[in-house]
Short mmCIF file of C-alpha atoms in Angstrom, two decimals:
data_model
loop_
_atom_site.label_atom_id
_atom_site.label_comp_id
_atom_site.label_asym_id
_atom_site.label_seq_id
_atom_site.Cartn_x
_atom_site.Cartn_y
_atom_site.Cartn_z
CA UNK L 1 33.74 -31.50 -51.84
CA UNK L 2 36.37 -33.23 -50.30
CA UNK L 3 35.85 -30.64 -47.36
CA UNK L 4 32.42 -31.42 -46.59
CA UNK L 5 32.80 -34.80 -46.71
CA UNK L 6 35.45 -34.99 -44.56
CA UNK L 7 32.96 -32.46 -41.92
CA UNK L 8 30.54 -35.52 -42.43
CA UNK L 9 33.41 -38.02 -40.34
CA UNK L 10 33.67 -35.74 -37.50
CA UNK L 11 29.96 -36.82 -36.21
CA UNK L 12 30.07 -40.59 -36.53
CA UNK L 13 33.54 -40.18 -35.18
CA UNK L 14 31.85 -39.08 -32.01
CA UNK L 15 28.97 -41.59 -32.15
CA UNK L 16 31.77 -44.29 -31.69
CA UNK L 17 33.69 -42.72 -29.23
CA UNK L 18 30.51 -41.82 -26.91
CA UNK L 19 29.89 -45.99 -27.49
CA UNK L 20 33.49 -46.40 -26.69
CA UNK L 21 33.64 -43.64 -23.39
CA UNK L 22 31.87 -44.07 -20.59
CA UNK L 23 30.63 -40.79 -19.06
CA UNK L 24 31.84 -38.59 -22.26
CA UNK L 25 29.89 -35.68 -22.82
CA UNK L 26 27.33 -36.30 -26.02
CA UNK L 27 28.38 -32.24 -27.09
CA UNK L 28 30.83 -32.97 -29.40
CA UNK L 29 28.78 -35.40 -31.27
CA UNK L 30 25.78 -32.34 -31.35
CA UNK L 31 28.31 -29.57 -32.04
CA UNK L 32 30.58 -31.95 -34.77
CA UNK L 33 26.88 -32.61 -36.70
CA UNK L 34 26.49 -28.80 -36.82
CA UNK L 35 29.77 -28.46 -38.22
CA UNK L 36 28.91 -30.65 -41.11
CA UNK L 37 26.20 -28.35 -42.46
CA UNK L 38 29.17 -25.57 -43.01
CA UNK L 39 29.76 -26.72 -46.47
CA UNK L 40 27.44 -29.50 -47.90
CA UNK L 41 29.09 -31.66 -50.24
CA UNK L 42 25.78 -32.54 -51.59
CA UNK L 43 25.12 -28.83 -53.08
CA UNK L 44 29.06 -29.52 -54.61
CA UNK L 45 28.20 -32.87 -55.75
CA UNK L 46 24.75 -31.61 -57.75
CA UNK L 47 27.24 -28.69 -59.03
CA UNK L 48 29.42 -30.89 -60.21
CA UNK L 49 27.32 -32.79 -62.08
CA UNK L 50 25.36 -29.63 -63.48
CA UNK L 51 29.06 -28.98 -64.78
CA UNK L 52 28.92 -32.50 -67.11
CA UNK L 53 25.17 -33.24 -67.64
CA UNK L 54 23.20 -31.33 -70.35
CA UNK L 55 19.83 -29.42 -68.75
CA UNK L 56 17.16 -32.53 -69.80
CA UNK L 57 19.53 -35.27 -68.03
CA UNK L 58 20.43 -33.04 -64.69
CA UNK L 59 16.98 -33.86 -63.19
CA UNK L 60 17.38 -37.49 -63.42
CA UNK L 61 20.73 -37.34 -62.25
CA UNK L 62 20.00 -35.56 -59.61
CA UNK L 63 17.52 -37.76 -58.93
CA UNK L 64 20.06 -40.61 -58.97
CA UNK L 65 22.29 -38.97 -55.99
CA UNK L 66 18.91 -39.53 -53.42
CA UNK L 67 18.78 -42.78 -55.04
CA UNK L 68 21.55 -43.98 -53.49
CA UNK L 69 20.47 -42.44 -50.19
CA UNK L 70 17.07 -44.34 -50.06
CA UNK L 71 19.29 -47.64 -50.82
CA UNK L 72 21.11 -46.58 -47.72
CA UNK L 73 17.70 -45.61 -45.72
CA UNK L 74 16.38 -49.09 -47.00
CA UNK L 75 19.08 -51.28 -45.60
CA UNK L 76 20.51 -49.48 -42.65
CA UNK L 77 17.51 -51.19 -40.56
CA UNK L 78 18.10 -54.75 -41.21
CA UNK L 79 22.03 -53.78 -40.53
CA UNK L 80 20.64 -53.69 -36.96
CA UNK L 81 19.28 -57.24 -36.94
CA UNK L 82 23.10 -58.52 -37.15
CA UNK L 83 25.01 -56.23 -35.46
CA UNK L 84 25.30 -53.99 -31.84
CA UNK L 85 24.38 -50.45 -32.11
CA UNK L 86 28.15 -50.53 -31.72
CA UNK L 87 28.70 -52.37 -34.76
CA UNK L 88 26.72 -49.99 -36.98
CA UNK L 89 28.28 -47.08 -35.63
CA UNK L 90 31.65 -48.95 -36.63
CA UNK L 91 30.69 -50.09 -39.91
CA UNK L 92 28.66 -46.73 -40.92
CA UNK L 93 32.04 -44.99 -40.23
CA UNK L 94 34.10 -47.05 -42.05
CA UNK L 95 31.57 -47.00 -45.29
CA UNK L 96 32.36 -42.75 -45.04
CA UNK L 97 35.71 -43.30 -44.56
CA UNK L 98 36.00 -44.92 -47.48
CA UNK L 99 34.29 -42.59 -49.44
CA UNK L 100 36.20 -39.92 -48.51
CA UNK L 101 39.35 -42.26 -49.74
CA UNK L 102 37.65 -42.48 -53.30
CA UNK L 103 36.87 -38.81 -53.43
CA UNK L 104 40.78 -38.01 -52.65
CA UNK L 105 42.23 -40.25 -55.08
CA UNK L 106 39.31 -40.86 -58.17
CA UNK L 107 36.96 -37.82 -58.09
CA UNK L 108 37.91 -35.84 -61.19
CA UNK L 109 37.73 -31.72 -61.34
CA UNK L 110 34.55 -30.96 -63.32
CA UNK L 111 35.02 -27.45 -64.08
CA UNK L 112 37.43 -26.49 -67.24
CA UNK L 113 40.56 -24.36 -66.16
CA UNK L 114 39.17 -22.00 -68.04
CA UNK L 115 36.13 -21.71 -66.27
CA UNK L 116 37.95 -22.04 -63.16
CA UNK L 117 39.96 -19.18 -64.40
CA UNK L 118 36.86 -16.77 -65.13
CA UNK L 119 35.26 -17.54 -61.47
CA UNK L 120 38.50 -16.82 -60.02
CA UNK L 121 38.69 -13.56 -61.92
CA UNK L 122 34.63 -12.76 -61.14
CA UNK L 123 35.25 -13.83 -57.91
CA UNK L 124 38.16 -11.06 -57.00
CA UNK L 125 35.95 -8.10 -59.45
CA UNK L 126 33.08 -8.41 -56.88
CA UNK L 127 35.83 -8.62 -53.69
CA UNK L 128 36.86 -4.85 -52.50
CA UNK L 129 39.87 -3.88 -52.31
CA UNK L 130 40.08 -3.75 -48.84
CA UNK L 131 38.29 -6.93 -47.04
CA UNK L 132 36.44 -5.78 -43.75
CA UNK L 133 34.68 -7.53 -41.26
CA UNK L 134 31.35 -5.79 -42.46
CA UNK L 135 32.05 -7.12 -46.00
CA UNK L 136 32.90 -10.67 -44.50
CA UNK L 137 30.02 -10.65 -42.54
CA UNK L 138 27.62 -9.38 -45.38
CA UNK L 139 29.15 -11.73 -47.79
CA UNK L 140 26.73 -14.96 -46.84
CA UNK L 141 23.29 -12.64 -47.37
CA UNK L 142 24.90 -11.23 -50.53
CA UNK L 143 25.29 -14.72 -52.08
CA UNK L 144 21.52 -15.54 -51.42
CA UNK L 145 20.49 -12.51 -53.51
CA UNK L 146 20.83 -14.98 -56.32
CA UNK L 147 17.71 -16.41 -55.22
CA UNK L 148 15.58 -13.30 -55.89
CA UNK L 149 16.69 -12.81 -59.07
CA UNK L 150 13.77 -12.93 -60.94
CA UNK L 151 10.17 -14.23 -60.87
CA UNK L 152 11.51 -17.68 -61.37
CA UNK L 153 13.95 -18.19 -58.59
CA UNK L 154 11.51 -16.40 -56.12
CA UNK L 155 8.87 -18.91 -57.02
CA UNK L 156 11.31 -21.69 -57.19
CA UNK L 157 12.82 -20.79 -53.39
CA UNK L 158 9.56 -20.88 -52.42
CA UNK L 159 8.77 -24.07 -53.45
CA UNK L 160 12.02 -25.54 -51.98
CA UNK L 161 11.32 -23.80 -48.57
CA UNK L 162 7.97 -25.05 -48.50
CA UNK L 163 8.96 -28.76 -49.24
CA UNK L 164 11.79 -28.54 -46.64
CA UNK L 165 9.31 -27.79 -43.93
CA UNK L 166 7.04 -30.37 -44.31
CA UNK L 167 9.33 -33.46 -45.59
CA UNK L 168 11.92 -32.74 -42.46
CA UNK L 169 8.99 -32.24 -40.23
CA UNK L 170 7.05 -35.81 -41.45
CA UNK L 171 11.02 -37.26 -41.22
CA UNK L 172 11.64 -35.92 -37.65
CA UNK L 173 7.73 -36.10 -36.06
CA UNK L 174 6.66 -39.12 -37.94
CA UNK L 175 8.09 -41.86 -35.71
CA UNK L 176 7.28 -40.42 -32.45
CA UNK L 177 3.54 -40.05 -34.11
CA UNK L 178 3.30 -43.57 -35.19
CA UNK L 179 4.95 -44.85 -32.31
CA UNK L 180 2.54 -42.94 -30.10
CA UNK L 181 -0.69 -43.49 -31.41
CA UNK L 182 -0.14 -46.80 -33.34
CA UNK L 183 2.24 -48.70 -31.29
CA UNK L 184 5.13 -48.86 -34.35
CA UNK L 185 7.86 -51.84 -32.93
CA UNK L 186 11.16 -52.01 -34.34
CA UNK L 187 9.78 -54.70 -36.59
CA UNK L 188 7.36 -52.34 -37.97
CA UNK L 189 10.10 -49.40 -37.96
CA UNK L 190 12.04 -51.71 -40.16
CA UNK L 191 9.39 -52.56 -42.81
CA UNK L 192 8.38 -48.66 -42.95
CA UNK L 193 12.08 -48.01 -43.95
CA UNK L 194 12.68 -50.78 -46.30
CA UNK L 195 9.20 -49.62 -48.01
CA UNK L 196 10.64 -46.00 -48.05
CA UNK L 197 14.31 -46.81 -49.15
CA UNK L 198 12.56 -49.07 -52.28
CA UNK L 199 10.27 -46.79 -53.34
CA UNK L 200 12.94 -44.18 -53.25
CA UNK L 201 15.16 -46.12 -55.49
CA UNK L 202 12.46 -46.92 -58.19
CA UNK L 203 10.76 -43.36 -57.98
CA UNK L 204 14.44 -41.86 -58.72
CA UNK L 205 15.78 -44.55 -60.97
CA UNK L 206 13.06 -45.52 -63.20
CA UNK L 207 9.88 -43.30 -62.93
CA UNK L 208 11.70 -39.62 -62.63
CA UNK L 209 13.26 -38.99 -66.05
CA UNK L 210 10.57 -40.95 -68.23
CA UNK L 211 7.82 -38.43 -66.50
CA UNK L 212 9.83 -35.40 -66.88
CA UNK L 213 10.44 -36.14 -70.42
CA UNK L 214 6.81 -36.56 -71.03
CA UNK L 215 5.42 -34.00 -68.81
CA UNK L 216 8.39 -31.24 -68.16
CA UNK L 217 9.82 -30.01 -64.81
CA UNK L 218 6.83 -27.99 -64.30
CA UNK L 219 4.12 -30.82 -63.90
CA UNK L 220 6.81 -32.86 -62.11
CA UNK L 221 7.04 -30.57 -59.09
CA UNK L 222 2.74 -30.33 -59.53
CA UNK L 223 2.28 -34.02 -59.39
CA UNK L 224 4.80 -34.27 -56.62
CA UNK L 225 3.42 -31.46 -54.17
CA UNK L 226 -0.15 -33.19 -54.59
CA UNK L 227 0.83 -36.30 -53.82
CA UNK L 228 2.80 -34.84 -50.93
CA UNK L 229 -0.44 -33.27 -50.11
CA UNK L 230 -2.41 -36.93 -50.29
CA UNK L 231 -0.05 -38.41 -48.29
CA UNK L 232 -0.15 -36.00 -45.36
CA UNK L 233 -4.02 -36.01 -45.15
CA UNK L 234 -3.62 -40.21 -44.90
CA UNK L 235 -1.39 -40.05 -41.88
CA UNK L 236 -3.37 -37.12 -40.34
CA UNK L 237 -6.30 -39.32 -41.08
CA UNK L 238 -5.04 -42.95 -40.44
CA UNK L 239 -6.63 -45.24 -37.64
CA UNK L 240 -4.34 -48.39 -38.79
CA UNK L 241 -0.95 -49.56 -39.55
CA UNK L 242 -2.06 -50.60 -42.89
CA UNK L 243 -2.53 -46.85 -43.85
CA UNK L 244 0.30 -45.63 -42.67
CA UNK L 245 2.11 -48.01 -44.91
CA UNK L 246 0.12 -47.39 -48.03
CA UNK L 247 0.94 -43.61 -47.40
CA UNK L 248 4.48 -44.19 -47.25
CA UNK L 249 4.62 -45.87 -50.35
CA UNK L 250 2.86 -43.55 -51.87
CA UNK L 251 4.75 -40.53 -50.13
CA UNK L 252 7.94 -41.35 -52.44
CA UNK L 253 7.05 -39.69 -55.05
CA UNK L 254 7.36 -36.80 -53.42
CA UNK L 255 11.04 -36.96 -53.70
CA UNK L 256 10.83 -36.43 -56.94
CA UNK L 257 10.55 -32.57 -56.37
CA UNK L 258 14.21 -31.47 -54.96
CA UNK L 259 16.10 -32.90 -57.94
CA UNK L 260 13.79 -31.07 -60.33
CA UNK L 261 13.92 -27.80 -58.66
CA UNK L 262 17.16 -27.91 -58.94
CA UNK L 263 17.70 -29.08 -62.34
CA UNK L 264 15.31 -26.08 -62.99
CA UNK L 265 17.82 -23.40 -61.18
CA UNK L 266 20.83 -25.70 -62.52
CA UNK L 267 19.08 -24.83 -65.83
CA UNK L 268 18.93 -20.94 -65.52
CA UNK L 269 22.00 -20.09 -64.72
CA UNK L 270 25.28 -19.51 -65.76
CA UNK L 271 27.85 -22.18 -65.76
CA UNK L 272 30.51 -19.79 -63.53
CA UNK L 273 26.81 -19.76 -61.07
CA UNK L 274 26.41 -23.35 -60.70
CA UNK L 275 27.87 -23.44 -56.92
CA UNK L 276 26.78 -20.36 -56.19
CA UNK L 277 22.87 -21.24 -56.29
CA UNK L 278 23.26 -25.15 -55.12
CA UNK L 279 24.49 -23.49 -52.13
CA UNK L 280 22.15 -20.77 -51.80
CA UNK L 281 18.93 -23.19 -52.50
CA UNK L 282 20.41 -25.40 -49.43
CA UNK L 283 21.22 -22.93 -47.32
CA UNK L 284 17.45 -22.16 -48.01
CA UNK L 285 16.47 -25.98 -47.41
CA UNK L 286 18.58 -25.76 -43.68
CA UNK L 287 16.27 -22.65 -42.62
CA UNK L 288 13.27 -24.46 -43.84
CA UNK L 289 14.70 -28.06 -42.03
CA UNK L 290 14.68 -25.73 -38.79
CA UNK L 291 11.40 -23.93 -39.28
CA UNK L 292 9.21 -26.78 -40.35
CA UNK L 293 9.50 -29.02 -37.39
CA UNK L 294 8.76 -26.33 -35.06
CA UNK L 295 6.17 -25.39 -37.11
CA UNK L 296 4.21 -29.11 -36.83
CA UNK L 297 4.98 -29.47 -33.31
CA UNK L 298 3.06 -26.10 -32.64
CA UNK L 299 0.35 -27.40 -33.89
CA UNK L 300 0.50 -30.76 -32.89
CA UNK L 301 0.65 -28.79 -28.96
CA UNK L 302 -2.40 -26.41 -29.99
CA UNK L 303 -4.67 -29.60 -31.31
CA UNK L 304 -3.42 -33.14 -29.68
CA UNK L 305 -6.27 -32.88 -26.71
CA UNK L 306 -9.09 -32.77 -29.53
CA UNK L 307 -9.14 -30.11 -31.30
CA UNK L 308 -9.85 -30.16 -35.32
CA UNK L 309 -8.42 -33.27 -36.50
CA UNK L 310 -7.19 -34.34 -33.09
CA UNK L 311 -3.29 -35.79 -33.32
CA UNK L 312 -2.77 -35.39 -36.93
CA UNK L 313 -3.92 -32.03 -37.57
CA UNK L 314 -0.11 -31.09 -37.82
CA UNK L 315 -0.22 -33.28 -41.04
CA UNK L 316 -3.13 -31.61 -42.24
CA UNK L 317 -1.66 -28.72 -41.90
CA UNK L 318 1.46 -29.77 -43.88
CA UNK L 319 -0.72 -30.79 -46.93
CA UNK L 320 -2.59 -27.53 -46.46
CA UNK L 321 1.39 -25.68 -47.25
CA UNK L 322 1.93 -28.51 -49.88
CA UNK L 323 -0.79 -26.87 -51.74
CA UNK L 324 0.27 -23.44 -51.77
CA UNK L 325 3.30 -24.99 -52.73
CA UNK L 326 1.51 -26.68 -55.85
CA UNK L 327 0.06 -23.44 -56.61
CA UNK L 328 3.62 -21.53 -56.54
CA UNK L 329 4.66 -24.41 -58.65
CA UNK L 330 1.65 -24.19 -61.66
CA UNK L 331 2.96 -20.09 -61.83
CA UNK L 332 6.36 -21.04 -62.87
CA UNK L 333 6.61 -19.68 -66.69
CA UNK L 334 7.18 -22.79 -68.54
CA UNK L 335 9.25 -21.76 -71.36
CA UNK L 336 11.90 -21.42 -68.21
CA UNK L 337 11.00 -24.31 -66.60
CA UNK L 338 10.81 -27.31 -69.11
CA UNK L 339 14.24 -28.09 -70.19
CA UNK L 340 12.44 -30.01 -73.26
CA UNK L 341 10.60 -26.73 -73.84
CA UNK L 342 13.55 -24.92 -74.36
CA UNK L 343 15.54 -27.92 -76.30
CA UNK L 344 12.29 -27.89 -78.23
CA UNK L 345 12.71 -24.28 -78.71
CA UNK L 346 16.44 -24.65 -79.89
CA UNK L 347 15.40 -26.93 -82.64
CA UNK L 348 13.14 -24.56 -84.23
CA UNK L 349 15.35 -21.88 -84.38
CA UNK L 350 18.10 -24.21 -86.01
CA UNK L 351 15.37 -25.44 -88.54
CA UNK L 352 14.27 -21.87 -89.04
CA UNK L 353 18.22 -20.65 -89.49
CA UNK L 354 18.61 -23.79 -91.62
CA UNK L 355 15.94 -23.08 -94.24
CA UNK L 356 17.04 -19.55 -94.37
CA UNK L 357 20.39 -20.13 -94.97
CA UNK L 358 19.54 -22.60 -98.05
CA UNK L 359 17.16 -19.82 -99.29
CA UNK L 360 20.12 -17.16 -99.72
CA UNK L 361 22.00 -20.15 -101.24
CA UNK L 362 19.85 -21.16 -103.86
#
């Protein structure tokens, strides 16, 4: 954890010192944000608390984590309205800096020692007893076998490397497409975040864990892919502001979908495992943050003269993988999916032990 947050610095660092330097070269900044993705203390963090938080709370409070990132996506705009691009860089840094502080001094160890004891001792079974550079090199594809486990985990990366692509690419494309063809000011850039950073918070905080106790993971993701899929068709289809607005708002609950994917892998694995496939679904989530951009912006180059729905066919085409996605996501065996399925399942079996225990008694 600590070493992933303290990869995070390195790039803000830079952004101040570029501010700060006339004439310095913007490739450390580009080659200090590449370091961070080395080890993401967001996979550690959602370990961590898959370590504390029993199966029906880890959705929710993994839903809390991107909470606090869309309170930091809604207010980071109007940060700009009172200070100098210089300012913000400042004041950003200083905000990580002090997290890294709090993570030194208060963030406890989550995993028993004798947990840690057992991964260390699983950990050095699997090693060879002589470490080559083929093994070290191998060792990165061998951890992401835990994603084709099974049935579930196949489906479940494929849902996660399906939502990647299209929520990066509508991040990344998005402003240059409303800027473009709806003439989006900074005013307008400001209200489109402040929307998004809300929404965020209340989809997270207070819609997420009363739906998934009601409906299970399962229909979560469902509802979450179509509306990704509405959403994409509106800005592929919009001719005003006013739509592009309503699709944002609407485009939160989309969000809802990583936490609960990874509750659901959280959920079906081992407690030694925990790390293991956090970092193997967002190593999955990088390679889909790559793809999915390039993806859009082929299309958006093979249809922005005319062709099928002119501009926005590249969101088209995004809802068009948001419902394969939603298919993949109805397949997922719900008995493995539903944490209240399976809680539901434990109580029967107590009941059922129960009555047969007071059966031999009397």
């Amino acid at each position: 954890m600590l070493l992933g947050i303290g990869l995070s610095l390195l790039a803000p660092l830079n952004l101040v010192l570029l501010q700060l330097i006339e004439n310095m070269s913007p490739f450390p900044y580009y080659a200090c944000h590449a370091l961070s993705g080395l080890v993401s203390w967001m996979a550690v963090a959602i370990s961590s608390l898959s370590d504390v938080m029993p199966p029906m709370w880890r959705a929710p409070s993994f839903g809390l984590i991107l909470a606090g990132f869309s309170m930091g996506f809604a207010l980071s705009p109007i940060l700009a309205v009172f200070m100098s691009h210089l300012g913000v860089s400042i004041f950003a840094l200083s905000i990580l800096v002090a997290g890294f502080i709090f993570a030194c001094f208060y963030l406890p160890e989550t995993l028993s020692p004798d947990m840690s004891a057992r991964a260390r001792e699983s950990r050095l079974a699997e090693r060879p007893e002589l470490v080559t550079w083929k093994y070290t090199l191998m060792r990165p594809g061998k951890e992401l076998l835990i994603l084709n486990r099974n049935k579930l985990f196949r489906l479940l990366s494929a849902l996660a490397f399906f939502s990647g692509c299209i929520s990066t690419a509508d991040h990344t494309l998005f402003l240059y497409y409303a800027e473009e063809n709806f003439g989006f000011n900074e005013k307008d850039i400001a209200i489109l975040f402040l929307i998004i950073g809300l929404m965020g918070i209340f989809v997270q905080a207070v819609i997420l864990k009363p739906l998934n106790s009601l409906i299970g993971e399962r229909r979560v993701i469902v509802v979450a892919f179509l509306v990704g899929a509405l959403h994409n068709v509106m800005y592929g289809v919009a001719t005003t502001k006013r739509t592009i607005f309503v699709s944002a708002t609407i485009a939160s609950l989309t969000g809802m979908s990583f936490p609960t994917i990874s509750a659901i892998k959280s959920n079906n694995v081992d407690e030694l495992e925990q790390g293991r496939i956090q970092g193997a679904l967002y190593s999955l989530s990088s390679l889909a943050s790559a793809v999915g951009p390039m993806m859009l912006r082929y299309v958006y180059h093979k249809t922005k003269n005319g062709s099928g729905f002119g501009k926005g066919s590249m969101f088209i085409f995004g809802a068009g993988l948001y419902l394969i996605a939603t298919v993949c996501a109805w397949m997922l065996p719900e008995d493995k999916a539903n944490s209240n399925h399976r809680r539901n399942a434990t109580k029967r079996n107590s009941s059922m032990n129960y009555g047969a225990t007071y059966d031999m008694n009397v």
